[in-house]
């Protein structure tokens, strides 16, 4: 998988969208509303009306909408096909990463990502200025007020920061605002068209459909091509739905529909509006010399200042709605690019804000700052600003053309576009659309940077003759002459970011193959490839550049069938440097392993249960040398009065099993199982030998906790450990029914059960300590998937959690008692030292292996049975669970490692061993 050769990376339903950390709260109708609201085609025509009319009259305006629709329909089909397979917030740059040859994967996707990100920021700046110009038009009309450039600048920044505030604090609570905007824009469209047509003096059909006059100095052909800026503007922001995919329900279906709906609704409204307004034009020359052409047109067409003002108010409100939606979309793109380590300070800009409903607040703030500086450019030079915003269409179309070209390069292979994808066009149509997107990009690159008029003069190279007033068109007068310069500056910015940061950290958003159909837990990846069905992402989450090897290892382990689904988290110095997950939570139902997937971790549970006892020791509730019977009098029965708390935690209490025969139902009855332990005698002299208390330790510790606090062990863990850390539902003894949907069922280890293996050994004794401990009760791994198991409280064996949560909790050992992230203290430094001090050593009576025990934790070092190249000597603790889950807590290096999985093995699981060795190799380097 990592041999450097090109490997297909595809899926039938991208898990990046399915398991995204952001909240999925955008439905199919709302994503169509947002997708249309941002381009808002008829509003775009209204805002840039004069550009097309000046370049080619009504012919350019009307017929240009057909050409524009053809261009962008090709792009929409290309994007929709890819989005139906890979619906992620990265959009075009993600598609580019998937389609590019492995050798150039990083470079191509980085270029596309920067182009797309910059284009959206510029789009936000342009709409902010349009809104400011609309707002100053009211006092200008009523009072003859002449706005200064700095007036526009202040209003521009006010709209910019208002949009930031709304996105931060209100949008997630009022997502319906997009629906309101959609209704308002369509209502205004119908009202303006009907009112203007019914009230105006009509132009002749011949003038409307054949009038071509240019004031640019170019010949008719070039004039028409340059005039396409206006109709192409009606699809500015076409890719909005792509970048909200990870917040959209059923994104692989709804996002492609939103793209196509934007094309269809956009053409119908824009063409209808263009024709309607063309019939209403009475004086083309006065319209072109007006400071606000659309307002002038509405006033003369309706023969009513009141009607014109009313329409203008509606247009202003719509533009403010558009700006809010653009800020939302741009922030998601910045967040996605930062998540993939494509931007300087990516760690900062890839963060989500739980207090603000998981929005990328830092990415929002960054975009607002960038838009602020774009406004400063406007204050300095309108021509330069116009050139900047004019580059938006060019950059956008280039970002569409890159994946289109790579799709052609890959010959539209079913490896990348599986036949079962949610949106599919006939293959010839697909080829035409892919080539059409490239042709459109070439045309825009050539003609949209032409000077707007001839001859080119020194005056046209500086300020717009209209002074401080910004023409709604993308280019005014001399601004096109700056377009090439602006593009070069943006290129320079991208190159600097690449060499300063991205070259070392950006690896591209990777997609891998894991099969999607006809998979059973016993099916290997190689065998499953014969099914011929393409699959889901293998690995998602965050991985610091130093630890990229772990991400590649997880892909390989999942691809080989060694793991079905897994999570891995690594924390260094209180910072999560790795938090990745991948594969299937449930292979039979094709449910991907998500960020919040939890799994039964068997004996790894004891680390958290024992932590509860250590917290009480830290608080002075009892001491390791205390007799258990001091706190639990009934426990003294049958000669156990001298058993200490420390012996219970160190597996030397002589109670590794029940004397009575037990069933699974018996141990799931917490009171019954605990009372039996209190009444029985020990199996060896306490404190003299060490024997693994596989199931019993959880009952013993749990009862001690209950006696001192009045809380059951699951209540104590939830209220005293998990809730303060914000993970109350992410570590549970058992699992509440409402969380079953996120539980990954364990896949039993192949071969005979432990009980069967023991019974087949020569000299097997069913009454031995080993047999009583491991076979009483007799149960199977798959019992962990039953309702009985999940509804019970087994402090030794049925913790349901994931790697991230284990690290958050158990990092308190590595960090001197304080948990990572929250800074919440669970243990005193003295208690940490006590837990990691040797309390038992020797051959374990149950496992037959040598080992060292602290209090509630395994230790490394001489006599531990752990060799140095696995875990180092020193102040290092660890614990593991049946099948393969493990946690390592290294105080010397302030390092915490956790691994969880659903495919179990009875032999040592190779995945955690390989991860741990690789992590230490990196840390030691």
mmCIF file of N, CA and C in Angstrom, residues 36 39-49 58 60-69 185-186 188-190 193 230-236 261-279:
data_model
loop_
_atom_site.group_PDB
_atom_site.id
_atom_site.type_symbol
_atom_site.label_atom_id
_atom_site.label_comp_id
_atom_site.label_asym_id
_atom_site.label_seq_id
_atom_site.Cartn_x
_atom_site.Cartn_y
_atom_site.Cartn_z
ATOM 1 N N UNK A 36 -28.147 27.359 -4.291
ATOM 2 C CA UNK A 36 -28.643 28.384 -5.211
ATOM 3 C C UNK A 36 -28.445 29.788 -4.647
ATOM 4 N N UNK A 39 -24.739 31.548 -5.614
ATOM 5 C CA UNK A 39 -24.620 32.123 -6.963
ATOM 6 C C UNK A 39 -25.755 33.105 -7.255
ATOM 7 N N UNK A 40 -26.977 32.743 -6.818
ATOM 8 C CA UNK A 40 -28.154 33.605 -6.968
ATOM 9 C C UNK A 40 -28.172 34.256 -8.339
ATOM 10 N N UNK A 41 -28.349 33.424 -9.345
ATOM 11 C CA UNK A 41 -28.052 33.798 -10.719
ATOM 12 C C UNK A 41 -28.722 35.076 -11.199
ATOM 13 N N UNK A 42 -30.011 35.231 -10.921
ATOM 14 C CA UNK A 42 -30.663 36.443 -11.433
ATOM 15 C C UNK A 42 -30.156 37.693 -10.706
ATOM 16 N N UNK A 43 -29.819 37.554 -9.426
ATOM 17 C CA UNK A 43 -29.237 38.681 -8.689
ATOM 18 C C UNK A 43 -27.858 39.011 -9.265
ATOM 19 N N UNK A 44 -27.104 37.983 -9.643
ATOM 20 C CA UNK A 44 -25.796 38.217 -10.254
ATOM 21 C C UNK A 44 -25.938 38.975 -11.564
ATOM 22 N N UNK A 45 -26.937 38.625 -12.350
ATOM 23 C CA UNK A 45 -27.192 39.359 -13.595
ATOM 24 C C UNK A 45 -27.555 40.804 -13.291
ATOM 25 N N UNK A 46 -28.418 40.995 -12.297
ATOM 26 C CA UNK A 46 -28.817 42.353 -11.924
ATOM 27 C C UNK A 46 -27.618 43.168 -11.461
ATOM 28 N N UNK A 47 -26.726 42.553 -10.686
ATOM 29 C CA UNK A 47 -25.602 43.273 -10.113
ATOM 30 C C UNK A 47 -24.547 43.645 -11.140
ATOM 31 N N UNK A 48 -24.443 42.873 -12.207
ATOM 32 C CA UNK A 48 -23.383 43.134 -13.193
ATOM 33 C C UNK A 48 -23.953 43.439 -14.571
ATOM 34 N N UNK A 49 -25.156 43.966 -14.586
ATOM 35 C CA UNK A 49 -25.882 44.190 -15.829
ATOM 36 C C UNK A 49 -25.109 45.026 -16.832
ATOM 37 N N UNK A 58 -27.861 43.796 -25.657
ATOM 38 C CA UNK A 58 -28.747 42.751 -25.158
ATOM 39 C C UNK A 58 -28.385 41.375 -25.699
ATOM 40 N N UNK A 60 -25.369 40.099 -25.971
ATOM 41 C CA UNK A 60 -24.411 39.527 -25.021
ATOM 42 C C UNK A 60 -25.095 39.102 -23.734
ATOM 43 N N UNK A 61 -26.026 39.919 -23.278
ATOM 44 C CA UNK A 61 -26.707 39.618 -22.020
ATOM 45 C C UNK A 61 -27.549 38.351 -22.134
ATOM 46 N N UNK A 62 -28.331 38.229 -23.178
ATOM 47 C CA UNK A 62 -29.289 37.124 -23.288
ATOM 48 C C UNK A 62 -28.605 35.842 -23.756
ATOM 49 N N UNK A 63 -27.900 35.932 -24.872
ATOM 50 C CA UNK A 63 -27.289 34.709 -25.395
ATOM 51 C C UNK A 63 -26.094 34.251 -24.551
ATOM 52 N N UNK A 64 -25.516 35.205 -23.844
ATOM 53 C CA UNK A 64 -24.430 34.830 -22.946
ATOM 54 C C UNK A 64 -24.881 33.886 -21.848
ATOM 55 N N UNK A 65 -26.163 33.972 -21.444
ATOM 56 C CA UNK A 65 -26.653 33.054 -20.405
ATOM 57 C C UNK A 65 -26.644 31.613 -20.910
ATOM 58 N N UNK A 66 -26.898 31.409 -22.235
ATOM 59 C CA UNK A 66 -26.838 30.052 -22.787
ATOM 60 C C UNK A 66 -25.402 29.522 -22.752
ATOM 61 N N UNK A 67 -24.460 30.386 -23.162
ATOM 62 C CA UNK A 67 -23.063 29.958 -23.173
ATOM 63 C C UNK A 67 -22.583 29.657 -21.752
ATOM 64 N N UNK A 68 -22.927 30.546 -20.842
ATOM 65 C CA UNK A 68 -22.528 30.345 -19.441
ATOM 66 C C UNK A 68 -23.126 29.070 -18.871
ATOM 67 N N UNK A 69 -24.406 28.844 -19.164
ATOM 68 C CA UNK A 69 -25.042 27.626 -18.661
ATOM 69 C C UNK A 69 -24.351 26.383 -19.204
ATOM 70 N N UNK A 185 -35.571 35.306 -2.428
ATOM 71 C CA UNK A 185 -34.954 35.591 -3.728
ATOM 72 C C UNK A 185 -35.862 35.173 -4.882
ATOM 73 N N UNK A 186 -36.534 34.023 -4.745
ATOM 74 C CA UNK A 186 -37.458 33.617 -5.809
ATOM 75 C C UNK A 186 -38.678 34.519 -5.852
ATOM 76 N N UNK A 188 -38.823 37.708 -4.933
ATOM 77 C CA UNK A 188 -38.399 38.983 -5.505
ATOM 78 C C UNK A 188 -38.206 38.871 -7.007
ATOM 79 N N UNK A 189 -37.676 37.743 -7.450
ATOM 80 C CA UNK A 189 -37.500 37.509 -8.883
ATOM 81 C C UNK A 189 -38.839 37.596 -9.624
ATOM 82 N N UNK A 190 -39.822 36.877 -9.132
ATOM 83 C CA UNK A 190 -41.125 36.883 -9.804
ATOM 84 C C UNK A 190 -41.768 38.259 -9.756
ATOM 85 N N UNK A 193 -39.890 40.814 -12.135
ATOM 86 C CA UNK A 193 -40.131 40.525 -13.559
ATOM 87 C C UNK A 193 -41.561 40.895 -13.958
ATOM 88 N N UNK A 230 -20.353 38.724 -17.237
ATOM 89 C CA UNK A 230 -21.635 38.892 -16.531
ATOM 90 C C UNK A 230 -22.426 37.597 -16.442
ATOM 91 N N UNK A 231 -22.726 36.911 -17.538
ATOM 92 C CA UNK A 231 -23.489 35.665 -17.390
ATOM 93 C C UNK A 231 -22.729 34.567 -16.651
ATOM 94 N N UNK A 232 -21.403 34.568 -16.739
ATOM 95 C CA UNK A 232 -20.653 33.569 -15.970
ATOM 96 C C UNK A 232 -20.706 33.863 -14.471
ATOM 97 N N UNK A 233 -20.824 35.154 -14.158
ATOM 98 C CA UNK A 233 -20.942 35.547 -12.755
ATOM 99 C C UNK A 233 -22.169 34.903 -12.103
ATOM 100 N N UNK A 234 -23.172 34.521 -12.912
ATOM 101 C CA UNK A 234 -24.395 33.954 -12.325
ATOM 102 C C UNK A 234 -24.161 32.567 -11.739
ATOM 103 N N UNK A 235 -22.992 31.984 -11.983
ATOM 104 C CA UNK A 235 -22.653 30.708 -11.350
ATOM 105 C C UNK A 235 -21.425 30.831 -10.456
ATOM 106 N N UNK A 236 -21.151 32.045 -10.014
ATOM 107 C CA UNK A 236 -20.059 32.236 -9.066
ATOM 108 C C UNK A 236 -20.393 31.594 -7.723
ATOM 109 N N UNK A 261 -29.412 21.250 -9.414
ATOM 110 C CA UNK A 261 -30.525 22.177 -9.180
ATOM 111 C C UNK A 261 -30.060 23.618 -9.317
ATOM 112 N N UNK A 262 -28.840 23.903 -8.882
ATOM 113 C CA UNK A 262 -28.297 25.256 -9.020
ATOM 114 C C UNK A 262 -28.178 25.644 -10.491
ATOM 115 N N UNK A 263 -27.734 24.701 -11.306
ATOM 116 C CA UNK A 263 -27.646 24.978 -12.752
ATOM 117 C C UNK A 263 -29.036 25.224 -13.335
ATOM 118 N N UNK A 264 -29.970 24.336 -13.022
ATOM 119 C CA UNK A 264 -31.303 24.443 -13.613
ATOM 120 C C UNK A 264 -32.053 25.678 -13.158
ATOM 121 N N UNK A 265 -32.161 25.873 -11.845
ATOM 122 C CA UNK A 265 -32.875 27.051 -11.333
ATOM 123 C C UNK A 265 -32.144 28.321 -11.754
ATOM 124 N N UNK A 266 -30.824 28.255 -11.739
ATOM 125 C CA UNK A 266 -30.031 29.416 -12.115
ATOM 126 C C UNK A 266 -30.286 29.855 -13.532
ATOM 127 N N UNK A 267 -30.302 28.921 -14.466
ATOM 128 C CA UNK A 267 -30.536 29.293 -15.864
ATOM 129 C C UNK A 267 -31.952 29.843 -16.056
ATOM 130 N N UNK A 268 -32.930 29.163 -15.497
ATOM 131 C CA UNK A 268 -34.318 29.607 -15.683
ATOM 132 C C UNK A 268 -34.535 31.013 -15.153
ATOM 133 N N UNK A 269 -34.020 31.290 -13.958
ATOM 134 C CA UNK A 269 -34.233 32.620 -13.383
ATOM 135 C C UNK A 269 -33.389 33.675 -14.089
ATOM 136 N N UNK A 270 -32.127 33.363 -14.393
ATOM 137 C CA UNK A 270 -31.245 34.352 -15.015
ATOM 138 C C UNK A 270 -31.706 34.688 -16.430
ATOM 139 N N UNK A 271 -32.030 33.668 -17.210
ATOM 140 C CA UNK A 271 -32.467 33.914 -18.584
ATOM 141 C C UNK A 271 -33.775 34.704 -18.592
ATOM 142 N N UNK A 272 -34.704 34.283 -17.755
ATOM 143 C CA UNK A 272 -35.996 34.985 -17.688
ATOM 144 C C UNK A 272 -35.801 36.425 -17.255
ATOM 145 N N UNK A 273 -34.964 36.648 -16.253
ATOM 146 C CA UNK A 273 -34.728 38.007 -15.768
ATOM 147 C C UNK A 273 -34.044 38.847 -16.848
ATOM 148 N N UNK A 274 -33.042 38.266 -17.525
ATOM 149 C CA UNK A 274 -32.318 39.013 -18.559
ATOM 150 C C UNK A 274 -33.252 39.442 -19.679
ATOM 151 N N UNK A 275 -34.097 38.535 -20.145
ATOM 152 C CA UNK A 275 -35.038 38.863 -21.225
ATOM 153 C C UNK A 275 -36.040 39.913 -20.752
ATOM 154 N N UNK A 276 -36.552 39.709 -19.538
ATOM 155 C CA UNK A 276 -37.545 40.659 -19.012
ATOM 156 C C UNK A 276 -36.958 42.056 -18.912
ATOM 157 N N UNK A 277 -35.755 42.163 -18.364
ATOM 158 C CA UNK A 277 -35.143 43.478 -18.216
ATOM 159 C C UNK A 277 -34.771 44.080 -19.572
ATOM 160 N N UNK A 278 -34.389 43.238 -20.535
ATOM 161 C CA UNK A 278 -34.055 43.749 -21.867
ATOM 162 C C UNK A 278 -35.268 44.420 -22.500
ATOM 163 N N UNK A 279 -36.449 43.843 -22.340
ATOM 164 C CA UNK A 279 -37.671 44.438 -22.882
ATOM 165 C C UNK A 279 -38.014 45.750 -22.174
#
